[in-house]
Amino acid sequence: MNRPARPAARYALRAVALTAALGLWQFLTSADVDLWLRFSQFPTVTDVAHALADRLAGADYWRDLTDSLTRILGGFLLAAVLGVAGGVLTARSRLAEDLLGPLLEVVRPIPAIALVPVAILLFPSNEQGIVFITFTAAFFPVLVSTRHAVRALTPVWEEAVLTMGGGRWRVLASVVLPGALPGVFGGLSVGIGVSWICVISAEMVSGQYGVGYRTWQDYTVLDYPGVFVGMVTIGVLGWLTSTAVELLGRRLTRWLPRTSYASGPRVPRRTREVRSAAPVAPRPQEDVSHDQLV
């Protein structure tokens, strides 16, 4: 008996949840509900939709969108390259760990948005400073995830490559980088989200264009529907970029076994039961030398 497609049911459930959330928002704001939270101060869903339609018809919205995406992609790609390289280097080299480790651990707890004054003083233009903030926000999640992933690799794989005559570069290309890919993309997924948080904050402080700058300007003139348009835009952009990173990670790690929760073709329950009930071949007894017995 064929069951309905599971992905379609999941997408339908997500659509229902989103629709219910929007409906609750519309009811609370249109009815001016003020129990403890002041929903009467919020714009309704229809107000935000009308403001969004007006913004989509203008050129400023698309310019802000392009500027924010350019800043995100520039800083994030730079952080991805340097973060992966730094993570592999500090995990594989004791000298690099001793030289770079203390400095990185001191700088890592500092919030990227706290570096805005440093960026203003250091770079000749606000645009370069915002890219620097975005880079800093994504760099450390990528660095730490890559470092932990490389250190978690079993040394048996490296020893096998060395035994077959491979050198360090062969080990790096065949063992270290492929084995660390799941951890790398975990850091990239976290980094892209943190980058959006920090680039919007940096645009609010020192930007001239961008989604964050426009959202702050709407707040200063009490244009609350415009503020929510900016918030929705930021959420959608963050979701799209994070999804793109995750899809790329799945594409490059197709050789990894998937858990039962991951999307994809499901193994029938009867097949899983047969596999779990299959007898396991006994391991051959190892030869025990006389010295070991003594």
XYZ file of C-alpha atoms in Angstrom:
294
model
C 0.000 0.000 0.000
C 1.566 3.238 -1.145
C 1.740 6.037 1.372
C 1.461 9.727 0.418
C 4.710 11.484 -0.360
C 6.312 12.502 2.900
C 7.976 15.726 1.607
C 4.615 17.043 0.362
C 3.011 16.413 3.749
C 5.861 18.173 5.531
C 5.659 21.210 3.247
C 1.906 21.355 3.770
C 2.400 21.255 7.533
C 4.909 24.092 7.366
C 2.534 26.168 5.256
C -0.268 25.584 7.758
C 1.964 26.632 10.665
C 3.045 29.816 8.866
C -0.533 30.671 7.916
C -1.701 30.123 11.494
C 1.038 32.431 12.807
C 0.079 35.167 10.339
C -3.591 34.731 11.188
C -2.882 35.057 14.910
C -0.798 38.183 14.237
C -3.617 39.709 12.188
C -6.205 38.959 14.887
C -4.169 40.300 17.813
C -3.231 43.538 16.043
C -6.565 44.277 14.378
C -8.451 43.613 17.632
C -6.017 45.841 19.625
C -5.396 43.119 22.183
C -3.504 44.477 25.219
C -3.297 41.791 27.875
C 0.349 42.229 28.856
C 2.012 42.578 25.469
C 0.796 45.669 23.633
C -0.280 44.301 20.283
C -2.246 47.486 19.647
C 1.087 49.192 18.927
C 1.917 46.690 16.166
C 0.959 47.145 12.511
C -1.357 44.510 11.101
C -0.355 41.943 8.505
C -2.270 43.870 5.856
C -0.424 47.092 6.749
C 2.920 45.347 6.369
C 1.801 43.746 3.102
C 0.802 47.124 1.664
C 4.095 48.677 2.758
C 5.997 45.788 1.190
C 4.119 46.195 -2.089
C 5.001 49.888 -2.131
C 8.677 49.132 -1.443
C 8.837 46.481 -4.154
C 7.648 49.049 -6.701
C 10.495 51.437 -5.850
C 14.195 51.357 -6.670
C 15.500 52.024 -3.148
C 14.348 48.638 -1.854
C 16.267 46.726 -4.502
C 19.342 48.892 -4.018
C 19.298 48.206 -0.284
C 18.861 44.511 -1.004
C 21.799 44.455 -3.412
C 24.079 46.359 -1.015
C 23.328 44.055 1.931
C 23.812 40.911 -0.169
C 27.096 42.225 -1.567
C 28.413 42.934 1.920
C 27.282 39.546 3.197
C 28.759 37.556 0.324
C 32.062 39.444 0.390
C 32.638 39.035 4.118
C 31.247 35.506 4.303
C 33.295 34.103 1.409
C 36.450 35.617 2.861
C 35.602 34.158 6.271
C 34.914 30.743 4.721
C 38.318 30.587 3.038
C 40.370 31.944 5.940
C 38.293 30.157 8.580
C 38.761 26.737 6.991
C 42.457 27.389 6.367
C 42.986 28.645 9.918
C 41.058 25.751 11.434
C 43.050 23.147 9.526
C 46.340 24.901 10.280
C 45.783 25.240 14.032
C 44.506 21.665 14.255
C 47.404 20.135 12.335
C 50.344 22.274 13.454
C 51.483 22.748 17.041
C 53.542 25.766 16.006
C 50.508 27.451 14.460
C 48.437 26.606 17.524
C 51.031 28.164 19.820
C 51.428 31.284 17.684
C 47.824 31.937 16.652
C 45.810 30.131 19.309
C 46.161 32.643 22.183
C 45.403 35.636 19.939
C 42.371 33.985 18.379
C 40.970 32.902 21.741
C 41.310 36.436 23.114
C 39.570 38.037 20.133
C 36.884 35.357 19.676
C 34.659 36.293 22.666
C 34.440 39.931 21.510
C 31.085 40.499 19.731
C 31.585 41.484 16.112
C 29.263 44.459 16.506
C 31.571 45.771 19.260
C 34.274 46.104 16.601
C 32.334 48.807 14.736
C 34.459 51.624 16.262
C 37.594 49.692 15.317
C 36.329 49.292 11.749
C 35.516 53.006 11.517
C 39.018 53.938 12.669
C 40.827 51.236 10.703
C 39.255 51.354 7.230
C 39.037 54.408 4.964
C 35.373 53.783 4.020
C 32.268 52.560 5.812
C 31.723 49.946 3.109
C 35.008 48.206 3.883
C 34.296 48.440 7.599
C 30.915 46.720 7.233
C 32.488 43.905 5.196
C 35.092 43.543 7.945
C 32.338 43.222 10.567
C 30.613 40.580 8.459
C 33.888 38.712 7.993
C 34.643 38.751 11.719
C 31.175 37.474 12.591
C 31.457 34.429 10.308
C 35.175 33.735 10.736
C 35.193 32.320 14.250
C 32.281 29.851 13.894
C 33.935 28.457 10.762
C 37.369 28.366 12.403
C 36.233 26.591 15.569
C 34.021 24.057 13.764
C 36.776 23.214 11.292
C 39.360 22.840 14.042
C 37.175 20.474 16.058
C 36.242 18.462 12.967
C 39.894 17.990 11.953
C 40.931 16.976 15.466
C 38.100 14.431 15.626
C 39.344 12.519 12.577
C 40.539 9.006 13.267
C 44.305 8.679 12.729
C 43.836 5.309 11.012
C 42.898 7.003 7.735
C 45.990 9.177 7.745
C 48.210 6.243 8.594
C 46.736 4.268 5.699
C 47.578 7.037 3.220
C 51.096 7.383 4.615
C 51.586 3.633 4.429
C 50.697 3.658 0.739
C 53.312 6.324 0.059
C 51.184 9.457 0.230
C 52.643 12.706 1.525
C 51.201 15.535 3.606
C 49.371 17.150 0.722
C 47.848 13.804 -0.191
C 46.671 13.349 3.391
C 45.214 16.849 3.366
C 43.331 16.326 0.095
C 42.208 12.738 0.664
C 41.622 12.551 4.418
C 41.549 15.864 6.264
C 39.368 18.023 4.020
C 36.795 15.343 3.043
C 36.574 14.054 6.606
C 36.100 17.518 8.069
C 33.438 18.641 5.565
C 30.435 17.967 7.852
C 31.964 20.093 10.602
C 33.009 22.772 8.121
C 29.481 23.177 6.776
C 28.111 23.197 10.283
C 30.311 26.206 10.985
C 29.355 27.819 7.674
C 25.664 27.437 8.466
C 26.126 29.116 11.834
C 28.420 31.761 10.357
C 25.978 32.914 7.680
C 23.293 33.499 10.292
C 25.614 35.443 12.592
C 26.798 37.459 9.580
C 23.273 38.661 8.893
C 22.828 39.736 12.505
C 26.039 41.717 12.502
C 25.790 43.257 9.037
C 22.330 44.620 9.828
C 23.612 46.078 13.091
C 26.649 47.560 11.343
C 24.439 49.119 8.670
C 22.305 50.692 11.377
C 25.371 52.267 12.975
C 27.594 53.285 10.079
C 25.901 52.352 6.827
C 24.454 54.600 4.154
C 22.441 52.001 2.265
C 21.259 48.499 3.019
C 18.350 46.710 4.646
C 19.583 47.475 8.161
C 20.101 51.166 7.401
C 16.629 51.475 5.864
C 15.015 49.656 8.789
C 16.625 52.020 11.280
C 15.584 55.037 9.246
C 11.977 53.810 9.233
C 12.121 53.472 13.012
C 13.402 57.026 13.479
C 10.415 58.414 11.537
C 7.967 56.036 13.297
C 7.152 54.123 10.103
C 6.407 50.829 11.854
C 5.062 48.978 8.793
C 8.358 49.864 7.093
C 10.254 48.509 10.095
C 8.418 45.196 9.785
C 9.120 45.133 6.053
C 12.810 45.336 6.899
C 12.480 42.600 9.507
C 10.671 40.291 7.105
C 13.252 40.999 4.401
C 16.105 40.192 6.769
C 14.421 36.962 7.847
C 13.771 35.797 4.298
C 17.296 36.657 3.136
C 18.827 34.878 6.118
C 16.683 31.814 5.506
C 17.536 31.676 1.796
C 21.284 32.035 2.291
C 21.347 29.529 5.154
C 19.353 27.047 3.061
C 21.780 27.517 0.177
C 24.722 26.694 2.447
C 22.970 23.589 3.795
C 22.043 22.364 0.310
C 25.633 22.817 -0.855
C 26.828 20.897 2.189
C 24.463 18.015 1.453
C 25.611 18.022 -2.146
C 29.277 17.754 -1.205
C 28.718 15.158 1.544
C 26.443 12.744 -0.307
C 28.812 9.930 0.576
C 27.953 10.257 4.264
C 25.279 7.982 5.791
C 22.036 9.826 6.509
C 20.023 9.507 9.690
C 16.367 8.526 9.660
C 15.382 12.172 10.239
C 17.149 13.437 7.122
C 15.047 13.949 4.041
C 15.307 11.400 1.279
C 13.979 7.974 0.391
C 12.877 6.118 3.506
C 13.866 2.537 4.103
C 10.769 0.391 4.677
C 10.298 -0.721 8.269
C 10.311 -4.374 7.302
C 13.684 -3.927 5.600
C 15.092 -2.192 8.693
C 13.834 -5.019 10.896
C 15.428 -7.626 8.645
C 18.734 -5.716 8.711
C 18.684 -5.352 12.479
C 17.818 -9.023 12.930
C 20.544 -10.238 10.588
C 23.118 -12.342 12.412
C 26.490 -10.774 12.929
C 29.420 -12.904 11.869
C 31.649 -13.765 14.803
C 35.039 -12.152 14.798
C 37.908 -14.565 14.277
C 39.957 -15.191 17.355
C 43.264 -13.425 17.348
C 46.440 -15.411 17.735
C 47.800 -15.054 21.236
C 51.523 -15.385 21.579
C 53.265 -17.132 24.395
C 54.659 -13.838 25.664
C 51.163 -12.381 26.025
C 50.006 -15.358 28.046
C 52.956 -15.020 30.350
